[in-house]
Amino acid sequence: MKICVLGLGHIGLPTALLFAAHGADVVGVDVKQSVVDCLNHGSLPFREPGLEDLYREAEERFAARARPGTADVFLIAVPTPLDQATKVSDLSYVKKAADSIAPHLARGNLVILESTVPPGTSERVVIPRLEKKGIPIGDFLYAHCPERAIPGRTLQEMMENSRIIGGYDRDSTDRATSIYQIFVRGQIYQTDTRTAEFVKLMENTCRDVNIALANEFAQLADECGINVWEAITLANKHPRVSILNPGPGVGGHCIAIDPWFLTENSTRCRMVSTAREVNDSMPNYVLHVVRNLLAGTRDPTISIFGVAYKGNIGDTRESPAFKFIQLAENEGYVIRCHDPYVGEFPHPLVNLADAAAGSDCIVVLADHDCFRTIDPAGLRVRTKLVIDARNILDHEKWTDQGFAVRVLGDGSSVQQLPPGEVMPPAALYSTDAIRPIAPSLPPSISLLSPNGRGDFL
Ligand code: SAJ
């Protein structure tokens, strides 16, 4: 069986290689010649745990090309970006992919769309383009099978997560199911095409709204003078409450974008767009905290630790760091960035020591595990101040070295400091928040982990 995968990005490439490693003959197609050349010369265009080994396993049955040819199954995994000006989906890549398949489509072929799209896109946009050569739907098969893998654990999740298969008709659904059963070990749920499109958007919107709630709680906690991290840990002890983690904003190619796909044709939505606004305003909030703490400092320099959109990955798509940096530079701050995971970034990336040298405020934006073990003693900052927007650092270690530590949502009041002065650690970050708050409980019941975080996710 020959499978042609269109789009060799973070979803298309791992999917293509999984099929090839499980015995299918796979042609991967990408419009970027550099991606095609890179793969045909034995290297990968991006990093993802386990992908290198999978590539070696799949190599014999995989080839990259710039254009599709004939195949039994066509799988579209191209980007569907958001037009930032209109907040409407840009379906141009999906349209081009469908147009490039049409001349090669034969009766009995199956076309799968994995790209995330607004509800109705398959029927209104993709299928009519595939029919252009004269073969009507019904003579070829079609299904929407949205991907659900999270960057950083893509391969594991692609194999183990459950899948939604939304076929145009019964035959399409069953055929697509048998194709995914080649490597998917998770449960497969069948539905129709439009429901599958809707379900995918609901999933990411649900996460976005819940993160927005956590972010709003963090700001309210700051106003109320309580530590949101402790409060969330305690609230999550309720059997039906599961609050997510506040942070400097939501990035990535999915959660920051997909909610708009759900609402782009609606006149009724308020909650979904409000959640987007809350999450998009988090870089502003972090900068607001910085601004207050650095008021009066001359030529202030900010060191950013972590520009990736989340922890332990090198992906910067839609990262809140972009907005934070632009806002900060517009206000005259000098910015120095460090991220051990990220290769390319529009702002120069330097090593940890250079990023911290002469800094007036370190701001942690990405929750990379390696930041937990940073030794603050070695950092040659000008002002010993750190804002941990992810609650990831070992705060005791930093306060022991004389740093004032401020955690996003820790409830410490945002006060104006006289020029050049640093607020004493106790006023900025109360270690009360991590005290054993119920010493009389049996030791097996741990209320807070050593740095005040619980297992929220
Ligand atoms: N974030 C928070 N607080 C949290 C959790 C996440 O601020 O408690 C932030 C992260 O730092 C990041 C953003 O949200 O900036 C999104 O990260 P994520 O880990 O929640 O999600 P993604 O975008 O990496 O992957 C999501 C996943 N969807 C869901 O969890 C519902 C994944 O399963 C999807 O396959 C993927 O979107 C996609 O492709 O749609």
CSV table of N, CA and C in Angstrom, one decimal, residues 134-186:
chain,number,residue,atom,x,y,z
A,134,GLY,N,-13.2,15.1,-12.0
A,134,GLY,CA,-14.4,14.4,-12.5
A,134,GLY,C,-14.8,13.2,-11.7
A,135,ILE,N,-14.0,12.8,-10.7
A,135,ILE,CA,-14.4,11.7,-9.9
A,135,ILE,C,-15.2,12.2,-8.7
A,136,PRO,N,-16.5,11.8,-8.6
A,136,PRO,CA,-17.3,12.3,-7.5
A,136,PRO,C,-17.0,11.6,-6.2
A,137,ILE,N,-17.2,12.4,-5.1
A,137,ILE,CA,-17.1,11.7,-3.7
A,137,ILE,C,-18.1,10.6,-3.7
A,138,GLY,N,-17.7,9.5,-3.1
A,138,GLY,CA,-18.5,8.3,-3.1
A,138,GLY,C,-17.7,7.3,-4.0
A,139,ASP,N,-17.1,7.8,-5.1
A,139,ASP,CA,-16.2,7.0,-5.9
A,139,ASP,C,-14.8,7.0,-5.3
A,140,PHE,N,-14.5,8.1,-4.6
A,140,PHE,CA,-13.3,8.1,-3.7
A,140,PHE,C,-13.8,8.3,-2.3
A,141,LEU,N,-12.9,8.0,-1.3
A,141,LEU,CA,-13.3,8.0,0.1
A,141,LEU,C,-12.6,9.2,0.8
A,142,TYR,N,-13.3,9.7,1.8
A,142,TYR,CA,-12.8,10.9,2.5
A,142,TYR,C,-13.0,10.9,4.0
A,143,ALA,N,-12.0,11.3,4.8
A,143,ALA,CA,-12.3,11.4,6.2
A,143,ALA,C,-11.4,12.5,6.8
A,144,HIS,N,-12.0,13.1,7.9
A,144,HIS,CA,-11.2,14.1,8.7
A,144,HIS,C,-10.8,13.4,10.0
A,145,CYS,N,-9.5,13.3,10.2
A,145,CYS,CA,-9.0,12.6,11.4
A,145,CYS,C,-8.0,13.6,12.1
A,146,PRO,N,-8.5,14.5,12.9
A,146,PRO,CA,-7.7,15.5,13.5
A,146,PRO,C,-6.6,14.9,14.4
A,147,GLU,N,-5.4,15.4,14.4
A,147,GLU,CA,-4.3,14.9,15.2
A,147,GLU,C,-4.5,15.4,16.6
A,148,ARG,N,-3.9,14.7,17.6
A,148,ARG,CA,-4.1,15.1,19.0
A,148,ARG,C,-2.8,15.0,19.8
A,149,ALA,N,-1.7,15.0,19.1
A,149,ALA,CA,-0.4,14.8,19.8
A,149,ALA,C,0.2,16.1,20.2
A,150,ILE,N,0.8,16.1,21.4
A,150,ILE,CA,1.3,17.3,22.0
A,150,ILE,C,2.8,17.3,21.7
A,151,PRO,N,3.3,18.5,21.2
A,151,PRO,CA,4.8,18.6,20.9
A,151,PRO,C,5.6,18.2,22.1
A,152,GLY,N,6.7,17.5,21.9
A,152,GLY,CA,7.5,17.0,23.0
A,152,GLY,C,7.2,15.5,23.3
A,153,ARG,N,6.0,15.1,23.0
A,153,ARG,CA,5.6,13.7,23.2
A,153,ARG,C,4.8,13.2,22.0
A,154,THR,N,5.2,13.8,20.9
A,154,THR,CA,4.4,13.5,19.7
A,154,THR,C,4.3,12.1,19.3
A,155,LEU,N,5.4,11.3,19.3
A,155,LEU,CA,5.3,9.9,18.8
A,155,LEU,C,4.5,9.1,19.7
A,156,GLN,N,4.8,9.2,21.0
A,156,GLN,CA,4.1,8.4,22.0
A,156,GLN,C,2.6,8.7,21.9
A,157,GLU,N,2.2,10.0,21.8
A,157,GLU,CA,0.8,10.3,21.8
A,157,GLU,C,0.1,9.9,20.5
A,158,MET,N,0.9,10.0,19.4
A,158,MET,CA,0.3,9.5,18.1
A,158,MET,C,0.0,8.1,18.2
A,159,MET,N,0.8,7.3,18.9
A,159,MET,CA,0.5,5.9,18.9
A,159,MET,C,-0.5,5.5,20.0
A,160,GLU,N,-0.5,6.2,21.1
A,160,GLU,CA,-1.3,5.8,22.3
A,160,GLU,C,-2.6,6.5,22.5
A,161,ASN,N,-2.7,7.7,22.0
A,161,ASN,CA,-3.9,8.5,22.2
A,161,ASN,C,-5.1,7.9,21.4
A,162,SER,N,-6.3,8.2,21.9
A,162,SER,CA,-7.4,7.8,21.1
A,162,SER,C,-7.6,8.7,19.9
A,163,ARG,N,-8.3,8.3,18.9
A,163,ARG,CA,-8.5,9.1,17.7
A,163,ARG,C,-9.9,9.2,17.3
A,164,ILE,N,-10.2,10.4,16.7
A,164,ILE,CA,-11.6,10.6,16.2
A,164,ILE,C,-11.5,10.4,14.7
A,165,ILE,N,-12.3,9.6,14.1
A,165,ILE,CA,-12.3,9.4,12.7
A,165,ILE,C,-13.7,9.9,12.1
A,166,GLY,N,-13.7,10.9,11.4
A,166,GLY,CA,-14.9,11.5,10.8
A,166,GLY,C,-15.0,11.2,9.3
A,167,GLY,N,-15.7,10.1,8.9
A,167,GLY,CA,-15.7,9.8,7.5
A,167,GLY,C,-16.9,10.5,6.8
A,168,TYR,N,-16.7,10.6,5.5
A,168,TYR,CA,-17.8,11.2,4.7
A,168,TYR,C,-19.0,10.3,4.6
A,169,ASP,N,-18.7,9.0,4.6
A,169,ASP,CA,-19.7,7.9,4.6
A,169,ASP,C,-19.1,6.7,5.3
A,170,ARG,N,-19.9,5.7,5.5
A,170,ARG,CA,-19.5,4.5,6.2
A,170,ARG,C,-18.2,3.9,5.7
A,171,ASP,N,-18.2,3.7,4.4
A,171,ASP,CA,-16.9,3.1,3.8
A,171,ASP,C,-15.7,3.9,4.1
A,172,SER,N,-15.9,5.3,4.0
A,172,SER,CA,-14.7,6.1,4.3
A,172,SER,C,-14.3,6.0,5.7
A,173,THR,N,-15.2,6.0,6.6
A,173,THR,CA,-14.9,5.9,8.1
A,173,THR,C,-14.2,4.5,8.3
A,174,ASP,N,-14.7,3.4,7.8
A,174,ASP,CA,-14.1,2.1,8.1
A,174,ASP,C,-12.7,2.0,7.4
A,175,ARG,N,-12.6,2.5,6.2
A,175,ARG,CA,-11.2,2.4,5.6
A,175,ARG,C,-10.2,3.3,6.3
A,176,ALA,N,-10.6,4.5,6.7
A,176,ALA,CA,-9.7,5.4,7.5
A,176,ALA,C,-9.3,4.7,8.8
A,177,THR,N,-10.3,4.1,9.5
A,177,THR,CA,-10.0,3.4,10.7
A,177,THR,C,-9.0,2.3,10.5
A,178,SER,N,-9.1,1.5,9.4
A,178,SER,CA,-8.1,0.4,9.2
A,178,SER,C,-6.7,1.0,8.9
A,179,ILE,N,-6.7,2.2,8.3
A,179,ILE,CA,-5.4,2.8,8.0
A,179,ILE,C,-4.7,3.2,9.4
A,180,TYR,N,-5.5,3.9,10.2
A,180,TYR,CA,-4.8,4.3,11.5
A,180,TYR,C,-4.5,3.1,12.4
A,181,GLN,N,-5.2,2.0,12.3
A,181,GLN,CA,-4.9,0.9,13.1
A,181,GLN,C,-3.5,0.3,12.8
A,182,ILE,N,-2.9,0.8,11.7
A,182,ILE,CA,-1.6,0.3,11.4
A,182,ILE,C,-0.6,0.7,12.5
A,183,PHE,N,-0.8,1.9,13.1
A,183,PHE,CA,0.1,2.2,14.2
A,183,PHE,C,-0.6,2.7,15.5
A,184,VAL,N,-1.9,3.0,15.4
A,184,VAL,CA,-2.5,3.6,16.6
A,184,VAL,C,-3.0,2.5,17.6
A,185,ARG,N,-2.5,2.6,18.8
A,185,ARG,CA,-2.9,1.5,19.8
A,185,ARG,C,-4.1,2.0,20.7
A,186,GLY,N,-4.3,3.3,20.6
A,186,GLY,CA,-5.4,3.9,21.4
A,186,GLY,C,-6.8,3.5,20.8
